[in-house]
Amino acid sequence: MRKNRFSLVLFIFGLLTIAAAQAQKPTSQTIIPASNPNIAYVGRVSFTNPESPCFTYPGVQIRACFEGTSIAMRVKPNSGYFMVEIDNREPFKVASLENDSVVQLADNLDDILHQITITLAYEGYQRRPEFRGFLLDAGKTIPQLPLLPKRKIEFIGNSITCGYGIEVTDPNAPFKDETENHYYTYAAATARALNAQSLVVARSGIGIYRNYNGPKTGNKDCMPAMYTQTLFTDTTEVWDFSRYTPDVVCVNLGTNDVSTQPYDTGLLEKGYRNFLKTLRGYYPKAKIVLLSGCMLKGKPLEDVQTALNRVAREANDAGDSQVYRFDLTPADGSLGYGASWHPSKAQQYKGADELVPFLRSITGWEY
């Protein structure tokens, strides 16, 4: 009996010793800093701190090729929501909330070279997300820059371009960061269909001269006033336009300007005319497309279309043949709505299905 008890004690002691050894065994990983030259950034990113770059506009992308079976990203806690694509797998969403400085993105992958694209899904001007690098398997690295598409598009817009409320199907639902997702917008879908890089400058509620429910005379913080900022609402860093030269610029503004009464069509037209001049100054060779969005109908839609038609025609008559007009089909509810009566995912994809062939027609971009 005593012999059996002694054997049991030895057995338990052995198990505890093994467990303790395993607990003390270091789990080494390779830290890839955000400043690694083989990480590609697409969009407006502030490198004031190169080890923790900051970005606020939806659609900003981080791309890399990595070795090994797993990958995690290091971020500032509460950096919010991201879409992740690895190789040809289905995209998925991850979140960095209050205590999340490391977000696991994948494990149990084949031990080969992989490609990853991380996209900011929401408007980050309040949380101000920061990326601080990757964690890989021990001894693994990111050996080369990812191959980026040569084509480049810039999308300038409002909540439609941001993807406001796109992940819910209740039009009475309120806005939440977690239900906004730029990845499913007409803009992101258009860029993917055309195999183009995409830089996004968009903010919910913003207008060309008047923000949502603003005074008839307009707002000082409308898009033209904020456009040069690297980080939205941050006046301390002006964007370096030499960092990204688009082939095409799509401007989808005007919805908020006319969504509530009263508004001034003269100021709306003037705002677009001046902003077009600004864009042409930064991008002398780009094709600029003035879009009307899918949330308007009736007289407000007519007023926006009239203003856009006049501004485009004036530019064409003055010798600028690279200014175009395009109207997205207004939502009629048949494809559902997102939060606050914003376009559903199906409506957004319909917009991409309309816009893609138009952009092909003016650029000559083949498949």
mmCIF file of C-alpha atoms in Angstrom, residues 296-307 309:
data_model
loop_
_atom_site.group_PDB
_atom_site.id
_atom_site.type_symbol
_atom_site.label_atom_id
_atom_site.label_comp_id
_atom_site.label_asym_id
_atom_site.label_seq_id
_atom_site.Cartn_x
_atom_site.Cartn_y
_atom_site.Cartn_z
ATOM 1 C CA LEU A 296 -30.388 61.349 -52.959
ATOM 2 C CA LYS A 297 -33.636 61.622 -54.908
ATOM 3 C CA GLY A 298 -36.012 64.291 -56.143
ATOM 4 C CA LYS A 299 -35.007 67.945 -56.189
ATOM 5 C CA PRO A 300 -31.887 67.567 -53.988
ATOM 6 C CA LEU A 301 -30.534 65.004 -56.465
ATOM 7 C CA GLU A 302 -31.409 67.261 -59.397
ATOM 8 C CA ASP A 303 -29.653 70.196 -57.723
ATOM 9 C CA VAL A 304 -26.457 68.200 -57.170
ATOM 10 C CA GLN A 305 -26.484 66.794 -60.695
ATOM 11 C CA THR A 306 -27.066 70.251 -62.174
ATOM 12 C CA ALA A 307 -24.129 71.685 -60.251
ATOM 13 C CA ASN A 309 -22.876 69.012 -64.873
#
